[in-house]
Amino acid sequence: QELRDKCLPEWVHGMVRGYPLVFPFDLRRQYLHLTALGVPHAIQHVLQQIPNGDSLRQELRDVRLVRNRRQKVRIHRDKLLGSAAKVMELYGSSKASLEVEYFGEVGTGLGPTLEFYTLLSQELQGRGLGIWLTNEAAALGSATAGGPHGISDAEMAEATANDDDGLIFGEMEGSDPRPGGSAPREASRDPVGPASQGESASDYVDPPGDGLFPSPNPRPSKSDLAHFRLLGTAFAKALYDGRLLDVSLSTVFWRRALGERLTVRDLAAADAEMSRSLVRLHDAAHTEGFAGEMDGCPIEDLGLNFTLPGREDYELCKGGKAKAVTGKNVKDFVSRVLDAYFGKGTDRQFQSFREGFEDVFPLETLSIFDTMEIDRLFCGQSEKWTVEMLADCLKFDHGYTASSPYIKQFLHILADFDSEEQRQFLKFVTGAPRLPPGGLSALNPKLTIVRKNFSSANRDSAGNTPRSESLHTPVNELVLENYDLPSVMTCANYVKLPPYTSQAVMREKLMYAMREGQHSFNLS
């Protein structure tokens, strides 16, 4: 803070905070990283902006202004949510960057860490948590923590208390802390057969607004509050470490978290169907000469009582089930429903979120961004790819150039991807299904495509190559490449692409690798 104030006069901070939209998003994002997250983070952020190979980058590293500390943790995939709660509690506020490994897998580094945040994002959107508004009526008020994605109060307490349940911790600085001091390993995905593990779309919340918003509950359980605290810490830690999350929070979630006063007109972003009904009631009740009717129908005939619509268990006042909504009290009813969404019904959830977030840095620093920019800040962006854009943003090496026919086929395949295929590709290559702010051109390290020659793993036990069934001679060497699948080095954003005999074969092999090469990291 002191160093920041000495580097920039106070009027600069006043300008950015008072008139944020005068400055472009990218400039405000740089301001956040350089002034709000501490000196060690600011120095590391500057280093990351300097291209690899630049002499200035090495000179600054040699000065050793600050240690590039990393905190390594190893977790079980099947205990991810409980392990994440423990990790964030112990290391969320640490200035060291988290580096995640998985038990039973040998890969480490950026790829597994990015995937950790992606998997945590999925877990926090699980229907089984019962903490979010959902379009599914059956889930309203009935889902409980401890289901397929939730963790119960007992499990949360165990995860917090038991330091060695599914976790191994170790601090490191540029090397593997294991006995013998081996060099850091690079995680790779090299699919060898069916191993897909996927969750059904029905396992996750389908929000009734423009993103996730807490389900009103004035008496949330300890595990409910723990989930919101974990969400807050994970968001802040991900930004601090330069990672991406894959959680779409409602625009009014961020406005509520930042303390903005919300009205009935804002309800649509949290619950569109509730908003349509409540706005009609509100407008009718505030019409001059209101006679206790809405569209010619007496308010009493609507059959409403003082419970949250769709939630008979949620009384808006004492004895609410027995209290009918009438023309005389309809304004009070509307006010109490709004209070359930934007007041007492979600106060404790947002308090827990803020507390978790501010374990890392102050939430108010986000006030210089609008809600769409905040989503972009934490969750990155998607973009429509074209062959020309891909050719400019990708690097080709070790057997390939931009003019290679196989590269041209590859670029056409990527350009034809729909949004879901693009997400699968990015997750396969980088560990995260979204791109950082700035898109593909901002990906660091740069996405690199290299030639992958026929793998020795595809030879028989005697070292012979496959032979045609009708001939006693080896299959054409080019055809041999069709036996291999693409593989990636997630820590370096490195794609190893065989020279397939056709674009159709290339697409088939790539899609198979994207689908089956998830949920595991191996040595490259």
mmCIF file of N, CA and C in Angstrom, residues 32 239 254 258 357 361-370 374 377-378:
data_model
loop_
_atom_site.group_PDB
_atom_site.id
_atom_site.type_symbol
_atom_site.label_atom_id
_atom_site.label_comp_id
_atom_site.label_asym_id
_atom_site.label_seq_id
_atom_site.Cartn_x
_atom_site.Cartn_y
_atom_site.Cartn_z
ATOM 1 N N LEU A 32 -5.650 -2.889 -11.383
ATOM 2 C CA LEU A 32 -5.994 -3.798 -10.288
ATOM 3 C C LEU A 32 -4.809 -4.658 -9.903
ATOM 4 N N LEU A 239 -7.969 -15.265 -9.152
ATOM 5 C CA LEU A 239 -7.513 -14.023 -9.783
ATOM 6 C C LEU A 239 -6.098 -13.689 -9.338
ATOM 7 N N TRP A 254 -23.100 -10.035 -8.215
ATOM 8 C CA TRP A 254 -21.978 -9.139 -7.969
ATOM 9 C C TRP A 254 -22.453 -7.790 -7.435
ATOM 10 N N LEU A 258 -21.358 -6.357 -3.790
ATOM 11 C CA LEU A 258 -20.681 -5.070 -3.653
ATOM 12 C C LEU A 258 -21.516 -4.044 -2.899
ATOM 13 N N PHE A 357 -13.795 -14.110 0.256
ATOM 14 C CA PHE A 357 -13.103 -13.322 -0.764
ATOM 15 C C PHE A 357 -12.043 -12.439 -0.129
ATOM 16 N N PHE A 361 -8.051 -10.502 -0.875
ATOM 17 C CA PHE A 361 -7.924 -9.059 -1.078
ATOM 18 C C PHE A 361 -9.312 -8.425 -0.980
ATOM 19 N N PRO A 362 -9.393 -7.099 -0.781
ATOM 20 C CA PRO A 362 -10.681 -6.439 -0.545
ATOM 21 C C PRO A 362 -11.626 -6.544 -1.745
ATOM 22 N N LEU A 363 -12.867 -6.895 -1.473
ATOM 23 C CA LEU A 363 -13.864 -7.033 -2.526
ATOM 24 C C LEU A 363 -14.162 -5.701 -3.193
ATOM 25 N N GLU A 364 -14.074 -4.610 -2.446
ATOM 26 C CA GLU A 364 -14.429 -3.308 -2.987
ATOM 27 C C GLU A 364 -13.526 -2.876 -4.140
ATOM 28 N N THR A 365 -12.367 -3.513 -4.288
ATOM 29 C CA THR A 365 -11.486 -3.157 -5.398
ATOM 30 C C THR A 365 -12.113 -3.488 -6.746
ATOM 31 N N LEU A 366 -13.154 -4.348 -6.740
ATOM 32 C CA LEU A 366 -13.831 -4.700 -7.993
ATOM 33 C C LEU A 366 -14.824 -3.631 -8.436
ATOM 34 N N SER A 367 -15.031 -2.601 -7.621
ATOM 35 C CA SER A 367 -16.047 -1.594 -7.944
ATOM 36 C C SER A 367 -15.698 -0.777 -9.174
ATOM 37 N N ILE A 368 -14.476 -0.874 -9.665
ATOM 38 C CA ILE A 368 -14.099 -0.128 -10.871
ATOM 39 C C ILE A 368 -14.517 -0.868 -12.145
ATOM 40 N N PHE A 369 -15.133 -2.056 -11.976
ATOM 41 C CA PHE A 369 -15.599 -2.836 -13.129
ATOM 42 C C PHE A 369 -17.115 -2.971 -13.078
ATOM 43 N N ASP A 370 -17.754 -3.069 -14.260
ATOM 44 C CA ASP A 370 -19.170 -3.408 -14.260
ATOM 45 C C ASP A 370 -19.313 -4.925 -14.161
ATOM 46 N N ILE A 374 -16.563 -7.960 -14.582
ATOM 47 C CA ILE A 374 -16.143 -8.803 -13.468
ATOM 48 C C ILE A 374 -16.166 -10.265 -13.879
ATOM 49 N N LEU A 377 -13.236 -10.874 -15.964
ATOM 50 C CA LEU A 377 -12.022 -10.808 -15.160
ATOM 51 C C LEU A 377 -11.717 -12.160 -14.524
ATOM 52 N N PHE A 378 -12.752 -12.806 -13.980
ATOM 53 C CA PHE A 378 -12.565 -14.062 -13.248
ATOM 54 C C PHE A 378 -12.676 -15.301 -14.127
#
